[in-house]
Tab-separated table of C-alpha atoms and ligand atoms in Angstrom:
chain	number	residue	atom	x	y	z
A	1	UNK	CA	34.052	-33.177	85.838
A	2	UNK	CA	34.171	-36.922	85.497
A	3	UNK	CA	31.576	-37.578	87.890
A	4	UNK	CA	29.299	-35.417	86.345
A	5	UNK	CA	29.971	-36.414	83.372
A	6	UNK	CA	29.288	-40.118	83.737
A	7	UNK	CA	25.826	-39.037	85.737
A	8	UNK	CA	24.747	-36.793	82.540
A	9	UNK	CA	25.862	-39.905	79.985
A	10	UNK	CA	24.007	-42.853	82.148
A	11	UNK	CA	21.800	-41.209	84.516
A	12	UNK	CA	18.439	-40.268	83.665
A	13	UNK	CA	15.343	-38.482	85.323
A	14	UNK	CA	13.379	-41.481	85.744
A	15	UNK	CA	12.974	-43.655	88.887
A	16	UNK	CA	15.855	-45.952	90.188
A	17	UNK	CA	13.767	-48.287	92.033
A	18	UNK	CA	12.575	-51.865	91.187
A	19	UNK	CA	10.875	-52.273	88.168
A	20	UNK	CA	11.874	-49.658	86.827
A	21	UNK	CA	15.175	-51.306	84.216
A	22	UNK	CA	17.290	-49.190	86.296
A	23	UNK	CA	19.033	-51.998	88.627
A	24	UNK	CA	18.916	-54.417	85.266
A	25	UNK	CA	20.774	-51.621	83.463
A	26	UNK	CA	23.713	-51.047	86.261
A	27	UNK	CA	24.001	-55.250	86.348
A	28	UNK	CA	24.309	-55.643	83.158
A	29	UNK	CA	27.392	-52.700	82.924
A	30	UNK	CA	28.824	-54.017	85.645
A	31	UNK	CA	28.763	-57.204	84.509
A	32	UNK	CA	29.837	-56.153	81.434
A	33	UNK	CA	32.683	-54.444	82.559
A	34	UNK	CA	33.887	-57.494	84.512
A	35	UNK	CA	33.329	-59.823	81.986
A	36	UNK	CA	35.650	-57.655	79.660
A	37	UNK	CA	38.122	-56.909	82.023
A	38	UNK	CA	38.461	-60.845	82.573
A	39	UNK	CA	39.191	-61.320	79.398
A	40	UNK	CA	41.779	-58.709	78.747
A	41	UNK	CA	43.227	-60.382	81.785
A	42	UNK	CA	43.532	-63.652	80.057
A	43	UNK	CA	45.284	-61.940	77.002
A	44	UNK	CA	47.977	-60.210	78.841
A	45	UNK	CA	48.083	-62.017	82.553
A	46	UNK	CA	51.907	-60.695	82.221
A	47	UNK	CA	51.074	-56.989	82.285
A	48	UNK	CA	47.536	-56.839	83.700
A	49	UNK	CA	47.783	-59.593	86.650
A	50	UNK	CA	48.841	-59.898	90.017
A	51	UNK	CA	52.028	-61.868	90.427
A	52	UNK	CA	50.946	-62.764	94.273
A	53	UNK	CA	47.580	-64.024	93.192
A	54	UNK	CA	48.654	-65.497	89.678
A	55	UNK	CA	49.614	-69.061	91.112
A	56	UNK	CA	46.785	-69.157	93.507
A	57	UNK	CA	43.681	-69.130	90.575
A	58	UNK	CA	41.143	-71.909	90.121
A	59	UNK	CA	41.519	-71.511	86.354
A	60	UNK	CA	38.490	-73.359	85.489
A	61	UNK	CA	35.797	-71.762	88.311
A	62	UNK	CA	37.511	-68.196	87.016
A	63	UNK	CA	36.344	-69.201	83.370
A	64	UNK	CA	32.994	-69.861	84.099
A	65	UNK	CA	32.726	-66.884	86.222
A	66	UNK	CA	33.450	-64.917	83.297
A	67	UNK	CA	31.245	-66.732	81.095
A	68	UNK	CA	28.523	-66.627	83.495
A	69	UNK	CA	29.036	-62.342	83.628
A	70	UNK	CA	29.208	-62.297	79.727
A	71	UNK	CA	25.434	-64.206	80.095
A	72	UNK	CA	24.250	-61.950	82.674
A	73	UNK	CA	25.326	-58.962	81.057
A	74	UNK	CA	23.567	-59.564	77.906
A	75	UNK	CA	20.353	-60.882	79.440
A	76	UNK	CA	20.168	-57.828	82.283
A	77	UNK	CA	20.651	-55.910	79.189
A	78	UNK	CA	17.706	-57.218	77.216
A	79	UNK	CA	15.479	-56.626	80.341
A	80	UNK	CA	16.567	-53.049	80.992
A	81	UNK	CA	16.364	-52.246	77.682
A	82	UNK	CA	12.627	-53.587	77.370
A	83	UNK	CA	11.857	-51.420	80.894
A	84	UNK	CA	13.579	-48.303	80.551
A	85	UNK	CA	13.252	-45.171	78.038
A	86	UNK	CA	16.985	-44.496	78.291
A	87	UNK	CA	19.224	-47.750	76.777
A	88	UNK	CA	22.730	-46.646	77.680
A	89	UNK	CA	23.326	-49.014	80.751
A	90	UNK	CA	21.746	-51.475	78.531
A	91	UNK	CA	23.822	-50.980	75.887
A	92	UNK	CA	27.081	-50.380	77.057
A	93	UNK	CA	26.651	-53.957	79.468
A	94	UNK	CA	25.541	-55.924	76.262
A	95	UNK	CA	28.503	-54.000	73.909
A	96	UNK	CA	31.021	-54.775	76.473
A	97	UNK	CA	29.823	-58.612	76.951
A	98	UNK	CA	29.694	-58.816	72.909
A	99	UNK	CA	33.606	-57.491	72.742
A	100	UNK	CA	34.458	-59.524	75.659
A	101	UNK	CA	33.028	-62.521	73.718
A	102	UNK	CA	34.669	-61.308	69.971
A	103	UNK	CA	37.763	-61.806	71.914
A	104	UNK	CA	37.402	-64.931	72.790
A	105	UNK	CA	35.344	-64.806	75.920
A	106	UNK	CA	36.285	-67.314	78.677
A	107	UNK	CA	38.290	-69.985	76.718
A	108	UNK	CA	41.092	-67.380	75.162
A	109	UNK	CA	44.177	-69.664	76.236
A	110	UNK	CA	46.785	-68.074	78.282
A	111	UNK	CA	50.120	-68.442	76.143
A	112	UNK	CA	52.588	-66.460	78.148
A	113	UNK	CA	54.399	-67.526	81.359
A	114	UNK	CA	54.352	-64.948	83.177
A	115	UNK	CA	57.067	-63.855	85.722
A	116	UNK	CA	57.590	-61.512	88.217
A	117	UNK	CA	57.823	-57.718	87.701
A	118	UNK	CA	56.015	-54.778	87.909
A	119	UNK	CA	51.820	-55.590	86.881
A	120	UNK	CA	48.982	-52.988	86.873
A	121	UNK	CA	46.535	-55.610	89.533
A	122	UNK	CA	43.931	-55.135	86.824
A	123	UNK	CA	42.755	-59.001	88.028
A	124	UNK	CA	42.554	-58.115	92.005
A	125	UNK	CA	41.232	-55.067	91.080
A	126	UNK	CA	38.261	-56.196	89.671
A	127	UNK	CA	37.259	-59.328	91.965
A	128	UNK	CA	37.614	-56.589	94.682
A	129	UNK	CA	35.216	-54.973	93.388
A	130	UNK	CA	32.970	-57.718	92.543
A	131	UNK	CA	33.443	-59.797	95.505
A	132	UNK	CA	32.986	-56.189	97.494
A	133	UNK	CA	29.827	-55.453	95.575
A	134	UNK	CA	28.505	-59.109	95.947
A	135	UNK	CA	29.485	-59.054	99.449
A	136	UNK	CA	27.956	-55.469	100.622
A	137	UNK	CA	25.252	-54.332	98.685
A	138	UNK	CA	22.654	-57.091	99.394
A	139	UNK	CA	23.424	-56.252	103.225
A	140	UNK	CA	22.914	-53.446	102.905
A	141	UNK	CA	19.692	-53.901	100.989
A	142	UNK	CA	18.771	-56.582	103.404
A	143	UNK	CA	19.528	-54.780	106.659
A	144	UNK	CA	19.931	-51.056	106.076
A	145	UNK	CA	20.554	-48.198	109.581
A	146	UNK	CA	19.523	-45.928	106.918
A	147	UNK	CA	17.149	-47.028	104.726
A	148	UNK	CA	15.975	-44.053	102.963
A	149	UNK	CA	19.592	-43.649	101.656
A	150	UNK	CA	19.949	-46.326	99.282
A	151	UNK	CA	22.320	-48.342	97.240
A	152	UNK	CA	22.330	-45.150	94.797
A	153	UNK	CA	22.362	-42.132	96.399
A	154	UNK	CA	24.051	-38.869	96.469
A	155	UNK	CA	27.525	-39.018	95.110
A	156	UNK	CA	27.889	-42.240	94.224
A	157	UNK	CA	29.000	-42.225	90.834
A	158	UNK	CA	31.959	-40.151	92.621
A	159	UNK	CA	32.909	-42.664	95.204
A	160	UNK	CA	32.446	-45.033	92.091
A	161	UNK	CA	35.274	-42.851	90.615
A	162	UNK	CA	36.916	-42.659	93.751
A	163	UNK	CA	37.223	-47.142	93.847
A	164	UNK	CA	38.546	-46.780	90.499
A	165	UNK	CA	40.709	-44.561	90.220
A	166	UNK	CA	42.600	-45.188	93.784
A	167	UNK	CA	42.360	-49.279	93.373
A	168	UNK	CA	43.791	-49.478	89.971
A	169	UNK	CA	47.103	-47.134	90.436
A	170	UNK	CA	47.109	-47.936	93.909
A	171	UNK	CA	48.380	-51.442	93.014
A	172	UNK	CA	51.471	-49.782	91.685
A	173	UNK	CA	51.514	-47.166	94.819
A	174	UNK	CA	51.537	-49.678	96.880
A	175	UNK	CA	54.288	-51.578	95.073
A	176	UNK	CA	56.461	-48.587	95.277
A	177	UNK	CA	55.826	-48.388	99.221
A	178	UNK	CA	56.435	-52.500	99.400
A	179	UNK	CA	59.664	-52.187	97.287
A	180	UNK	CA	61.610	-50.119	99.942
A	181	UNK	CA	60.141	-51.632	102.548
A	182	UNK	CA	60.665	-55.131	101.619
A	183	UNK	CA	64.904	-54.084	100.699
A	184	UNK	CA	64.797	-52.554	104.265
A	185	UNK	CA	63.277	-55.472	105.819
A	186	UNK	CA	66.377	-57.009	104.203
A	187	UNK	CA	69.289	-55.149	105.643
A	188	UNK	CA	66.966	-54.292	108.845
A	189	UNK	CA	64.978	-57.189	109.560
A	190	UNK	CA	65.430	-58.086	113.295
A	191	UNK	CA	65.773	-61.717	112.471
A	192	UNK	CA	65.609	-63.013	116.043
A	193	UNK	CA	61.857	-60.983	116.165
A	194	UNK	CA	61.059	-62.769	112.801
A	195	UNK	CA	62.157	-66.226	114.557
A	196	UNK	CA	60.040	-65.177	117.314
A	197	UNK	CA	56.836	-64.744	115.621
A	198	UNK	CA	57.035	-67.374	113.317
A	199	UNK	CA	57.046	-69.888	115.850
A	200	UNK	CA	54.114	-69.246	117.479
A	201	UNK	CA	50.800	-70.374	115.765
A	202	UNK	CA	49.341	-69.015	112.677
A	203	UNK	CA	46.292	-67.223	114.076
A	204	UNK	CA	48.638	-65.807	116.747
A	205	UNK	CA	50.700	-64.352	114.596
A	206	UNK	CA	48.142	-62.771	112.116
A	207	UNK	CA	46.661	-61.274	115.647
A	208	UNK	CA	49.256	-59.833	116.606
A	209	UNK	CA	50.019	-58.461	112.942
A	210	UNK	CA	46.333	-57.071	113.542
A	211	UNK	CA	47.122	-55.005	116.852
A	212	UNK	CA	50.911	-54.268	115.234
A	213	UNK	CA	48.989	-52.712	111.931
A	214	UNK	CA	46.250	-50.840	114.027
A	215	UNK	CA	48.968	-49.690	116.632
A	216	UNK	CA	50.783	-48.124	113.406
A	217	UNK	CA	47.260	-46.872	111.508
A	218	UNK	CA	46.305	-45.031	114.958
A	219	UNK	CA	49.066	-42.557	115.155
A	220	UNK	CA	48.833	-41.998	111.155
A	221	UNK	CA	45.163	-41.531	111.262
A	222	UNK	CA	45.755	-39.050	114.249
A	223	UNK	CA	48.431	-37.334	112.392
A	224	UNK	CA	46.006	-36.751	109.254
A	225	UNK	CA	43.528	-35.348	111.740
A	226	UNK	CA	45.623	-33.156	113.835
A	227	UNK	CA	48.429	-31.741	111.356
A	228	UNK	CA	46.586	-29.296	109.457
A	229	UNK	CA	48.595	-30.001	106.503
A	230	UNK	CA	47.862	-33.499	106.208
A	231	UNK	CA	44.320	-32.746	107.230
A	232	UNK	CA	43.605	-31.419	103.837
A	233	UNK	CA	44.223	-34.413	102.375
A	234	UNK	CA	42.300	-36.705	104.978
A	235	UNK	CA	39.528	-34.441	105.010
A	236	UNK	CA	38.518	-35.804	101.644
A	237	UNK	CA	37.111	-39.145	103.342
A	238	UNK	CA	35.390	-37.231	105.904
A	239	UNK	CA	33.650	-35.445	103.207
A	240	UNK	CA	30.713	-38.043	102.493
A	241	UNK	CA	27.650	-37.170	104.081
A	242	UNK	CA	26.105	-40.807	103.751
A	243	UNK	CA	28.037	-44.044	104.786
A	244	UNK	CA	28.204	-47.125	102.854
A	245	UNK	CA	30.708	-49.761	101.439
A	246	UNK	CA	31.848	-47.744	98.357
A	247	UNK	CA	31.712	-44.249	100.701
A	248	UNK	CA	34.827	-46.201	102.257
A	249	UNK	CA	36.751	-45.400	99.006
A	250	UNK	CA	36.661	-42.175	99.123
A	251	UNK	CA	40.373	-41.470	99.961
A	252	UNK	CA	42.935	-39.064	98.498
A	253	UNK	CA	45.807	-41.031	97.367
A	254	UNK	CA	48.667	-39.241	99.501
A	255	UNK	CA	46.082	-40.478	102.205
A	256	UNK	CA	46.190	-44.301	101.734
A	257	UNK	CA	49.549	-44.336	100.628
A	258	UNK	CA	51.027	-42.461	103.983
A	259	UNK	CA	48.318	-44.931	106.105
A	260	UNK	CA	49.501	-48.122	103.777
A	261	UNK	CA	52.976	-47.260	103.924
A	262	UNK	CA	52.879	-46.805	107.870
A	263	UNK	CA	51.245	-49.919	108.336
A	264	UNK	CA	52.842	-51.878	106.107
A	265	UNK	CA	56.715	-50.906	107.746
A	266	UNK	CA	55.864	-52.552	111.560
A	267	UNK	CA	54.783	-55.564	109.526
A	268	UNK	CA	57.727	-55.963	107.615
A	269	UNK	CA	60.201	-56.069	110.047
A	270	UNK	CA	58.900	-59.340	111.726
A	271	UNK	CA	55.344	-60.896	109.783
A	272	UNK	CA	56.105	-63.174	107.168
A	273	UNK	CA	54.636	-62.654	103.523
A	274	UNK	CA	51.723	-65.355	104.308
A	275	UNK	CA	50.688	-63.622	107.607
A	276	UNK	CA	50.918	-60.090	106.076
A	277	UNK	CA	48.849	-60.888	102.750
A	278	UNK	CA	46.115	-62.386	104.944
A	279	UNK	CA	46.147	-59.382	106.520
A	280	UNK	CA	45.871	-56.897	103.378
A	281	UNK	CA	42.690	-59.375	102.396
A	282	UNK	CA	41.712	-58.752	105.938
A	283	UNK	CA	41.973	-55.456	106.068
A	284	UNK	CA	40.501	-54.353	102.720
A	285	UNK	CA	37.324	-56.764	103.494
A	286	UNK	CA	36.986	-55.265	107.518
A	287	UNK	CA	37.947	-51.378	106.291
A	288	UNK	CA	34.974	-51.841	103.628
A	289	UNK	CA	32.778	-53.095	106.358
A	290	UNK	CA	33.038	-50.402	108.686
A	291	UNK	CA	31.546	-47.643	106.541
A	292	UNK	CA	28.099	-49.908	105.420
A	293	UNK	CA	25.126	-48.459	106.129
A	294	UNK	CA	24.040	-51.349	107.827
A	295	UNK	CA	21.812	-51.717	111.162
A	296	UNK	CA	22.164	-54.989	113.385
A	297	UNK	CA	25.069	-55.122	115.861
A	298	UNK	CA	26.243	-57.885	117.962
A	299	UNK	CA	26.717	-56.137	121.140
A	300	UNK	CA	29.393	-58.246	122.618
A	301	UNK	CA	31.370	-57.730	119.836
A	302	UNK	CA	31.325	-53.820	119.240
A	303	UNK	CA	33.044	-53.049	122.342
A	304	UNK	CA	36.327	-55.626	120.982
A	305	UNK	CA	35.864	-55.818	117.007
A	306	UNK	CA	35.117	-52.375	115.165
A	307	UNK	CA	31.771	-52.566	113.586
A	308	UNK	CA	29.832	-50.134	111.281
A	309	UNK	CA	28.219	-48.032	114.480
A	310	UNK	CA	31.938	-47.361	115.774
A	311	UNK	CA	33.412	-46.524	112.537
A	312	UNK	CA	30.246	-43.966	111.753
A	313	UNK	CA	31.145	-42.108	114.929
A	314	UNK	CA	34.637	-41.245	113.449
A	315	UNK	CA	32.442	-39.824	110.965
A	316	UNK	CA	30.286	-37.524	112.378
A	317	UNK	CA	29.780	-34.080	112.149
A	318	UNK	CA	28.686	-33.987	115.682
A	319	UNK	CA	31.038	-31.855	118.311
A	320	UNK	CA	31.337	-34.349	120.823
A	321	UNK	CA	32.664	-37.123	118.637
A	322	UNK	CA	35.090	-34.930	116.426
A	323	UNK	CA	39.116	-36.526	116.498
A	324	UNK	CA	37.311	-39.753	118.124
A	325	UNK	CA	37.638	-43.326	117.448
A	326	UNK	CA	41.057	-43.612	115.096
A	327	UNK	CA	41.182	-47.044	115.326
A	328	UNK	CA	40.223	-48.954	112.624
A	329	UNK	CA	40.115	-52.767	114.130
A	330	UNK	CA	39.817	-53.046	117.899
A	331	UNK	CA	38.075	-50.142	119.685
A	332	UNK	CA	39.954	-50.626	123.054
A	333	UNK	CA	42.839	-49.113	120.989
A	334	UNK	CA	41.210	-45.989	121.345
A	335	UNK	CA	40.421	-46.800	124.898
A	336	UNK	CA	44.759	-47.222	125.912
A	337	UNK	CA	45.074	-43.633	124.328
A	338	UNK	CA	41.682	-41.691	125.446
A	339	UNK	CA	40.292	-41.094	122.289
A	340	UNK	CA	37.273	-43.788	122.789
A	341	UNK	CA	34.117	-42.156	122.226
A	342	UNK	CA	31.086	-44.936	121.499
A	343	UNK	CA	27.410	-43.834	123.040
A	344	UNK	CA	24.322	-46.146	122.656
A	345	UNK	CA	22.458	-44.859	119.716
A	346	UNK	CA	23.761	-43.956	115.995
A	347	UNK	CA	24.618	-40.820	115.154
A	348	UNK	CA	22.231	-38.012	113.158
A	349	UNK	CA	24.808	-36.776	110.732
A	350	UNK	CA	28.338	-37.497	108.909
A	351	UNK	CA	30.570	-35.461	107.178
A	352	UNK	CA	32.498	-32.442	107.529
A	353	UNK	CA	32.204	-29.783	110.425
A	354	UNK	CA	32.004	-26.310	109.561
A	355	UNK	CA	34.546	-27.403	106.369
A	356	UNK	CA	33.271	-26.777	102.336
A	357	UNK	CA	35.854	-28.573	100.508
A	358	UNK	CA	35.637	-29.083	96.442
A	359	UNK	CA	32.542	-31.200	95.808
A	360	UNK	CA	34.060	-33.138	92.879
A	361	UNK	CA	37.173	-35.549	92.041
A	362	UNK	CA	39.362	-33.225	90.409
A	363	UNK	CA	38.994	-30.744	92.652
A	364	UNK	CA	39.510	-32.981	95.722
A	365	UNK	CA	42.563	-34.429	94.123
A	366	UNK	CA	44.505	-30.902	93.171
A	367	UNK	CA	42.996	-29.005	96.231
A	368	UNK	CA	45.107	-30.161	99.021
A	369	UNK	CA	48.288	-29.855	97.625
A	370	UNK	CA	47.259	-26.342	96.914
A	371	UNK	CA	45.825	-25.500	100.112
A	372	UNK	CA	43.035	-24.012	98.215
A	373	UNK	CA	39.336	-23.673	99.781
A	374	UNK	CA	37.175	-23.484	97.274
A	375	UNK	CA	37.155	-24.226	93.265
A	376	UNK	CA	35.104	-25.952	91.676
B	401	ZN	ZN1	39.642	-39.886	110.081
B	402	ZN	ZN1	36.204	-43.973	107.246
């Protein structure tokens, strides 16, 4: 299995903790990775970049980003390799900065123009994950509920697996979900709602988009819970038995699709493209944030704003809180429909009640079509 398989190739026996080469080594592959996805970017911005985000680049602060990964990949590289017995990390950060850098590194000169048309999002894709990772993990380090758990525990290389393989294709999913809904917005856009909103001013109207899209994401997210059907497919997020920001990726793709596709159709109909890109940033950022494993808590926000606590309550294992919370922005959703369900303390365990479902990717991804309960 691919999860497996990339533990076996990179992992070792050894200890992950400071010191030890083991955070130099997984810097200098990521930033190795970056770096040499940046570049391919650069090479083919028609076919690998976002046409939304395309006019919107600070060219020059992107180019020294990349340099500055191609540098930090080669010198985490040198460090891990001095501190740890196995060099793979190492190795495959430094071999990925050198290609990166044989092609030209961060002054290859973009020739095309591009235009519109279908793109793979392999730019957003990877600032997501960088901007996620530089955003997340240090909070996490910084100010963990859980800090026994760690930045690398159980099953992360498959939520790892999970971010990549639903954030690449998703770009194109969610393309094929914006296509319809943008021709239907076209012939059935109510144009005196559109008038309406766009009047009023701007944070209004991306607060309102907020409630609109968590209005929509509450009666999809109770529909995954309660329709045993789609349940299968949902119950592959509640499957991670430790919370943090890349446990938030765990997601079959019928999943986000059916939740992306429900939210985006409200928003269509009346949000203009500003107001509804703001909120996919929004959203993607906020979603991410709910699953961290991370302690402090403003209480006089909790109770209006969904923070980590509320968000780890939808995913406990724990009777009382089971089909609670299915709001993913402002609790007091969940208060209007009497699913609110948000005690004092934390609570002792996530995952999945009672449920064994396939404990790797493929399986996950196959078994709910299947109705399946067990392969592996
Ligand atoms: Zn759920
Ligand atoms: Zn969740």
């Amino acid at each position: 299995m691919i999860e497996q398989k990339i533990n076996k190739f990179f992992g070792d026996a050894e200890s992950t903790g400071f010191g030890t080469g083991w955070w130099s080594g997984i810097l200098s592959a990521f930033f190795g990775f970056l770096s040499f996805g940046g570049v391919l970017c650069l090479h083919f911005p028609q076919l690998l970049s976002s046409p939304e985000l395309r006019p919107h680049y600070p060219m020059h602060t992107m180019r020294v980003l990349i340099q500055g990964l191609i540098v930090g990949a080669i010198l985490f590289g040198v460090i891990s390799s001095i501190l740890r017995k196995k060099k793979i990390l190492a190795l495959t950060g430094m071999l990925l900065a050198i290609a990166a850098t044989a092609l030209g590194g961060s002054s290859v000169q973009i020739n095309e123009t591009p235009h519109g048309g279908l793109a793979i999002g392999l730019d957003w894709f990877l600032l997501d994950l960088f901007l996620m990772a530089l955003i997340y993990v240090p909070l996490e380090r910084l100010w963990p509920q859980h800090p026994k758990q760690g930045t690398f525990r159980k099953e992360w290389t498959l939520d790892v697996v999970y971010f990549m393989s639903t954030h690449l294709p998703l770009q194109i999913l969610s393309f094929l979900v914006l296509l319809p809904a943008t021709q239907a917005t076209k012939y059935l856009g109510v144009p005196v709602l559109q008038e309406f909103i766009a009047r009023m001013a701007w944070f209004l109207q991306f607060f309102l988009a907020v409630v609109v899209a968590d209005v929509a994401e509450y009666f999809i997210h109770l529909a995954l819970h309660k329709v045993p059907f789609l349940w299968r497919f949902h119950a592959v997020h509640h499957s991670s038995k430790a919370l943090d920001w890349i446990a938030g990726s765990r997601s079959h793709f019928v999943d986000d699709t059916l939740v992306r596709g429900f939210i985006l159709a409200p928003l269509m109909l009346g949000f203009s493209q500003s107001i509804i890109l703001a909120y996919l940033i929004f959203v993607t950022l906020h979603a991410t944030w709910t699953h961290c494993n991370f302690g402090p808590n403003a209480k006089w926000l909790e109770k209006f704003l969904v923070m980590p606590r509320y968000h780890h309550w939808h995913h406990t294992s724990q009777k009382e809180a089971i089909d609670k919370n299915f709001a993913i922005h402002f609790p007091w959703i969940d208060k209007i429909f009497g699913t609110y369900y948000f005690p004092e303390e934390w609570p002792a365990q996530y995952g999945l009640a009672g449920e064994e479902i396939s404990p790797n990717f493929l399986g996950q991804t196959i078994e709910p079509f299947i109705g399946k309960k067990k392969t592996s």
